Amino acid sequence: MAPATDPYTRASFGLNTGNAIPAVGLGTWQSSDSQTRDAVKHALQSGYRHIDTALNYGNEKEVGEGIRASSVAREDIWVTTKLDNPWHHRTRQGFETSLKDLGIGYIDLFLIHFPCSTDPDDGSRHLRDWDYVKTWQEMQKLLDTGKVKNIGVSNFQIRHLDKLLSDPSCKIVPAVNQLELHPYNPSPKLLDYCASKGIHCTAYSCLGGHTKSPWNNHTDLVENPTVLKVAQQKNKTPAQILVKWGLQRGTSVIPKSVTPARIDSNFNLDGWSLTDEEHAEISGIKTRAKVVGDSWMPIKVFFGDDE
């Protein structure tokens, strides 16, 4: 953890590729079409330089529209998107689909969304002759196109990374592992493992979730008494406290909002930090809950062994 004297307002985190990912980005999961476009535009005009989306979100076209409407130069923006489960055996086509919908020329970071290769004709089945190791072989080839700058994974647990990194076909270590990370799901073992392999971690659902659906749950993290106590002490919002907690762990964060005031607030992080005591107090929260589960996938991908 960063010392209390470190303001931790760094603009980016270095990756094993030599590139740097902006420390704070805008998440766009479960945003409607017009909301996505307007939120992306506002975020970029307010100083954000990282936008996170995915083929699965169905909003890449609107993300691209928001980027263009912002008038921020493309080279100043980091865009992350992800390969959806039914596209694992069609990695190149999935990538080209995202690139076309985004309309931005290239992608800064392309991730395998989940370690699950789903049959596109039957979502209840896992492809018998394909897994994420083969997908990674295809991901590595994408770097030769010049249309993607960095590749990585998302929702990979230690056992997934062990299998991938030990395979002879793995020539490139993932630059990033994007994970659900917050005080209710801190995953210290997984974070330590990634750090030992030179893999940077990005925290999604860093505020503990916001809506409930068949694919995810809502937690009461922003209403947790410890979070509220620290927020009151610092005269900050609970969301700001949670974003800063994630940053001071060394992870980049992608809080999601479509409300301009909250987008601005989540980015207003300069000039203050959590003390060691405050950070430890939040880290000491005992409640455990996940926003994203795996019951909707044909195979289990979360094992609860990252504590």
Coordinates of C-alpha atoms in Angstrom, one line a residue:
M1 CA 0.0 0.0 0.0
A2 CA 1.1 3.5 -0.7
P3 CA 2.4 5.5 2.3
A4 CA 0.2 8.2 3.7
T5 CA 2.5 10.9 2.4
D6 CA 2.0 9.7 -1.2
P7 CA -0.9 11.6 -2.8
Y8 CA -1.3 8.8 -5.3
T9 CA -2.7 10.9 -8.0
R10 CA -0.5 9.3 -10.6
A11 CA -1.9 9.5 -14.0
S12 CA -1.1 6.0 -15.1
F13 CA 0.4 2.6 -14.2
G14 CA 3.2 1.0 -16.2
L15 CA 2.5 -2.3 -18.0
N16 CA 4.9 -5.1 -18.9
T17 CA 4.7 -4.0 -22.5
G18 CA 6.3 -0.6 -21.8
N19 CA 3.0 1.2 -22.2
A20 CA 1.0 2.9 -19.4
I21 CA -2.7 2.5 -18.6
P22 CA -4.5 5.5 -17.2
A23 CA -5.2 5.0 -13.5
V24 CA -8.9 6.0 -13.6
G25 CA -11.3 5.1 -16.4
L26 CA -15.0 5.2 -17.1
G27 CA -16.8 1.9 -17.0
T28 CA -19.7 1.5 -19.5
W29 CA -21.3 -1.8 -18.5
Q30 CA -25.1 -1.7 -18.4
S31 CA -25.3 1.8 -19.9
S32 CA -28.1 2.5 -22.5
D33 CA -27.2 3.8 -26.0
S34 CA -27.7 7.5 -25.4
Q35 CA -26.4 7.3 -21.9
T36 CA -23.2 5.7 -23.0
R37 CA -22.6 8.2 -25.8
D38 CA -23.2 11.2 -23.5
A39 CA -21.3 9.7 -20.5
V40 CA -18.2 9.0 -22.6
K41 CA -18.3 12.5 -24.1
H42 CA -18.6 14.1 -20.7
A43 CA -16.0 12.0 -19.1
L44 CA -13.4 12.7 -21.8
Q45 CA -14.2 16.4 -21.7
S46 CA -13.8 16.3 -17.9
G47 CA -10.3 14.8 -18.0
Y48 CA -10.8 11.0 -18.2
R49 CA -8.5 9.3 -20.7
H50 CA -9.5 5.7 -20.3
I51 CA -12.8 4.3 -21.5
D52 CA -13.7 0.6 -20.9
T53 CA -16.3 -1.3 -22.9
A54 CA -16.8 -4.8 -24.3
L55 CA -18.4 -6.6 -27.3
N56 CA -20.8 -8.2 -24.7
Y57 CA -22.0 -4.8 -23.6
G58 CA -23.5 -4.0 -26.9
N59 CA -22.5 -0.4 -26.8
E60 CA -19.2 -0.1 -28.6
K61 CA -20.8 1.9 -31.4
E62 CA -22.0 4.5 -28.8
V63 CA -18.7 4.5 -27.1
G64 CA -17.1 5.4 -30.4
E65 CA -19.6 8.1 -31.0
G66 CA -18.9 9.6 -27.6
I67 CA -15.2 9.5 -28.2
R68 CA -15.6 11.4 -31.5
A69 CA -18.1 13.9 -30.0
S70 CA -15.6 14.8 -27.2
S71 CA -13.1 16.3 -29.7
V72 CA -10.3 14.8 -27.6
A73 CA -7.5 13.5 -29.9
R74 CA -7.6 9.7 -30.4
E75 CA -4.0 9.3 -29.4
D76 CA -4.7 10.8 -26.0
I77 CA -7.4 8.2 -25.2
W78 CA -6.9 4.6 -23.9
V79 CA -9.7 2.3 -25.0
T80 CA -10.2 -1.2 -23.5
T81 CA -12.6 -3.7 -25.0
K82 CA -13.1 -7.4 -24.6
L83 CA -13.7 -10.6 -26.6
D84 CA -17.1 -12.2 -25.8
N85 CA -17.4 -15.9 -24.8
P86 CA -19.1 -17.1 -28.0
W87 CA -16.3 -15.6 -30.1
H88 CA -13.3 -17.4 -28.6
H89 CA -12.8 -19.6 -31.7
R90 CA -13.3 -16.6 -33.9
T91 CA -11.0 -14.2 -32.2
R92 CA -10.0 -12.3 -35.3
Q93 CA -13.6 -11.7 -36.3
G94 CA -14.6 -10.7 -32.8
F95 CA -11.8 -8.2 -32.7
E96 CA -12.7 -6.8 -36.1
T97 CA -16.3 -6.5 -35.1
S98 CA -15.3 -4.4 -32.0
L99 CA -12.9 -2.3 -34.0
K100 CA -15.5 -1.6 -36.7
D101 CA -18.2 -0.7 -34.2
L102 CA -15.9 1.6 -32.2
G103 CA -14.6 3.2 -35.4
I104 CA -11.4 4.4 -33.7
G105 CA -8.7 2.9 -35.9
Y106 CA -7.0 0.8 -33.2
I107 CA -7.6 -0.6 -29.7
D108 CA -5.3 0.1 -26.8
L109 CA -6.1 -3.0 -24.8
F110 CA -8.0 -6.1 -25.9
L111 CA -9.0 -8.7 -23.3
I112 CA -10.4 -12.2 -23.2
H113 CA -13.6 -11.3 -21.2
F114 CA -13.9 -14.7 -19.4
P115 CA -12.0 -18.0 -19.4
C116 CA -15.0 -19.6 -21.0
S117 CA -15.3 -20.7 -24.6
T118 CA -19.1 -20.8 -25.2
D119 CA -20.8 -22.5 -28.2
P120 CA -22.4 -19.6 -30.2
D121 CA -25.3 -21.9 -31.1
D122 CA -26.0 -23.0 -27.6
G123 CA -25.1 -20.8 -24.7
S124 CA -25.5 -23.7 -22.3
R125 CA -22.5 -25.5 -23.8
H126 CA -18.8 -25.1 -23.6
L127 CA -16.9 -25.8 -26.9
R128 CA -15.5 -29.2 -26.6
D129 CA -12.4 -28.6 -28.7
W130 CA -11.5 -25.1 -27.6
D131 CA -10.4 -23.3 -24.5
Y132 CA -8.8 -20.0 -23.5
V133 CA -5.3 -21.3 -24.2
K134 CA -6.2 -21.6 -27.9
T135 CA -7.9 -18.2 -27.7
W136 CA -4.7 -16.7 -26.3
Q137 CA -2.8 -18.1 -29.2
E138 CA -5.1 -16.1 -31.5
M139 CA -4.8 -13.1 -29.3
Q140 CA -1.1 -13.1 -29.7
K141 CA -1.4 -13.0 -33.5
L142 CA -3.5 -9.9 -33.3
L143 CA -0.5 -7.9 -32.2
D144 CA 1.0 -8.4 -35.6
T145 CA -1.9 -6.5 -37.2
G146 CA -0.8 -3.2 -35.6
K147 CA -4.5 -2.6 -34.7
V148 CA -4.1 -3.5 -31.0
K149 CA -1.4 -2.3 -28.7
N150 CA -1.8 -4.5 -25.7
I151 CA -3.5 -7.8 -24.9
G152 CA -4.7 -9.3 -21.7
V153 CA -7.4 -11.2 -19.8
S154 CA -10.3 -10.6 -17.5
N155 CA -11.8 -12.7 -14.7
F156 CA -8.9 -15.1 -14.8
Q157 CA -8.2 -16.8 -11.5
I158 CA -4.8 -18.2 -10.4
R159 CA -5.5 -21.7 -11.8
H160 CA -6.4 -20.1 -15.2
L161 CA -3.2 -18.1 -15.3
D162 CA -1.1 -21.0 -14.2
K163 CA -2.4 -23.1 -17.0
L164 CA -2.0 -20.3 -19.6
L165 CA 1.5 -19.2 -18.5
S166 CA 2.8 -22.8 -18.4
D167 CA 1.7 -23.7 -21.9
P168 CA 4.5 -23.6 -24.5
S169 CA 2.3 -21.6 -26.8
C170 CA 2.1 -18.7 -24.4
K171 CA 4.9 -16.4 -25.7
I172 CA 3.4 -13.2 -24.3
V173 CA 2.4 -12.6 -20.6
P174 CA -0.9 -10.8 -20.4
A175 CA -0.4 -7.1 -19.8
V176 CA -3.6 -6.8 -17.7
N177 CA -6.0 -9.0 -15.7
Q178 CA -9.3 -7.1 -15.2
L179 CA -11.0 -8.3 -12.1
E180 CA -13.9 -7.6 -9.8
L181 CA -12.1 -5.9 -6.9
H182 CA -13.5 -4.0 -3.9
P183 CA -13.4 -4.3 -0.1
Y184 CA -16.1 -7.1 -0.3
N185 CA -14.0 -9.0 -2.8
P186 CA -10.4 -7.9 -2.3
S187 CA -8.7 -11.1 -3.7
P188 CA -5.3 -10.5 -2.1
K189 CA -3.8 -13.9 -3.3
L190 CA -4.8 -13.3 -6.8
L191 CA -3.4 -9.7 -6.8
D192 CA -0.1 -11.0 -5.3
Y193 CA 0.1 -13.7 -7.9
C194 CA -0.5 -11.3 -10.8
A195 CA 2.1 -8.9 -9.4
S196 CA 4.6 -11.8 -9.2
K197 CA 4.1 -12.4 -12.9
G198 CA 4.2 -8.7 -13.9
I199 CA 0.5 -8.6 -14.7
H200 CA -1.2 -5.3 -13.9
C201 CA -4.8 -5.6 -12.4
T202 CA -7.7 -3.3 -13.2
A203 CA -10.6 -3.2 -10.8
Y204 CA -14.1 -3.3 -12.2
S205 CA -17.3 -3.0 -10.0
C206 CA -15.0 -1.1 -7.7
L207 CA -18.0 0.6 -6.1
G208 CA -19.7 -2.8 -5.3
G209 CA -22.2 -2.8 -8.1
H210 CA -25.2 -0.7 -8.9
T211 CA -28.0 -2.8 -10.3
K212 CA -29.2 -6.4 -10.0
S213 CA -29.8 -8.6 -13.1
P214 CA -29.6 -12.3 -14.0
W215 CA -25.8 -11.7 -14.5
N216 CA -24.9 -9.7 -11.4
N217 CA -25.9 -8.6 -7.9
H218 CA -26.0 -5.3 -6.1
T219 CA -24.1 -5.0 -2.8
D220 CA -24.5 -2.4 0.0
L221 CA -20.8 -1.5 -0.2
V222 CA -21.3 2.3 -0.6
E223 CA -23.5 2.2 2.5
N224 CA -21.1 0.1 4.6
P225 CA -20.6 1.8 8.0
T226 CA -16.8 1.8 7.7
V227 CA -16.8 3.3 4.2
L228 CA -19.3 6.0 5.4
K229 CA -17.2 6.7 8.5
V230 CA -14.1 7.3 6.4
A231 CA -16.0 9.3 3.8
Q232 CA -17.3 11.6 6.6
Q233 CA -13.8 12.0 8.1
K234 CA -12.4 13.0 4.7
N235 CA -15.4 15.0 3.6
K236 CA -15.6 12.9 0.5
T237 CA -18.2 10.7 -1.1
P238 CA -18.2 6.9 -0.4
A239 CA -17.5 6.4 -4.1
Q240 CA -14.4 8.6 -3.9
I241 CA -13.2 6.6 -0.9
L242 CA -13.6 3.3 -2.7
V243 CA -11.9 4.6 -5.9
K244 CA -9.0 5.9 -3.9
W245 CA -8.8 2.6 -1.9
G246 CA -8.4 0.7 -5.2
L247 CA -5.7 3.1 -6.5
Q248 CA -3.7 2.9 -3.3
R249 CA -3.6 -0.9 -3.7
G250 CA -1.8 -0.4 -7.0
T251 CA -4.8 -1.2 -9.3
S252 CA -6.3 1.0 -12.0
V253 CA -10.0 1.5 -11.5
I254 CA -13.0 1.9 -13.9
P255 CA -16.0 3.2 -11.9
K256 CA -19.2 3.3 -13.9
S257 CA -21.7 6.1 -13.9
V258 CA -23.8 7.9 -16.5
T259 CA -24.5 10.9 -14.2
P260 CA -22.3 13.9 -15.0
A261 CA -21.9 15.0 -11.4
R262 CA -20.9 11.5 -10.3
I263 CA -18.6 11.1 -13.3
D264 CA -16.8 14.3 -12.2
S265 CA -16.8 13.3 -8.5
N266 CA -15.3 9.9 -9.1
F267 CA -12.4 11.6 -10.9
N268 CA -11.9 14.3 -8.3
L269 CA -9.0 12.6 -6.6
D270 CA -6.1 15.0 -6.6
G271 CA -4.6 16.5 -3.4
W272 CA -5.7 13.9 -0.9
S273 CA -5.2 10.3 0.0
L274 CA -6.3 7.8 2.6
T275 CA -3.9 7.4 5.5
D276 CA -2.4 4.0 6.2
E277 CA -4.9 3.7 9.1
E278 CA -7.9 4.6 7.0
H279 CA -6.8 2.3 4.2
A280 CA -6.3 -0.6 6.6
E281 CA -9.7 0.1 8.2
I282 CA -11.4 -0.4 4.9
S283 CA -9.3 -3.4 4.0
G284 CA -10.4 -4.9 7.4
I285 CA -14.1 -5.0 6.4
K286 CA -15.1 -8.7 6.9
T287 CA -18.2 -8.8 4.6
R288 CA -17.7 -10.9 1.5
A289 CA -19.9 -10.5 -1.6
K290 CA -19.5 -10.6 -5.4
V291 CA -21.3 -8.6 -8.0
V292 CA -20.5 -10.9 -10.9
G293 CA -21.2 -14.6 -10.7
D294 CA -20.8 -17.5 -13.2
S295 CA -24.1 -19.3 -13.0
W296 CA -25.1 -18.0 -16.4
M297 CA -22.1 -19.6 -18.0
P298 CA -21.7 -23.3 -19.0
I299 CA -18.7 -23.8 -16.8
K300 CA -17.6 -22.5 -13.4
V301 CA -14.9 -19.8 -13.6
F302 CA -14.9 -18.4 -10.0
F303 CA -13.6 -20.7 -7.2
G304 CA -13.4 -18.5 -4.1
D305 CA -9.8 -19.4 -3.6
D306 CA -8.2 -16.0 -4.1
E307 CA -8.5 -14.8 -0.5

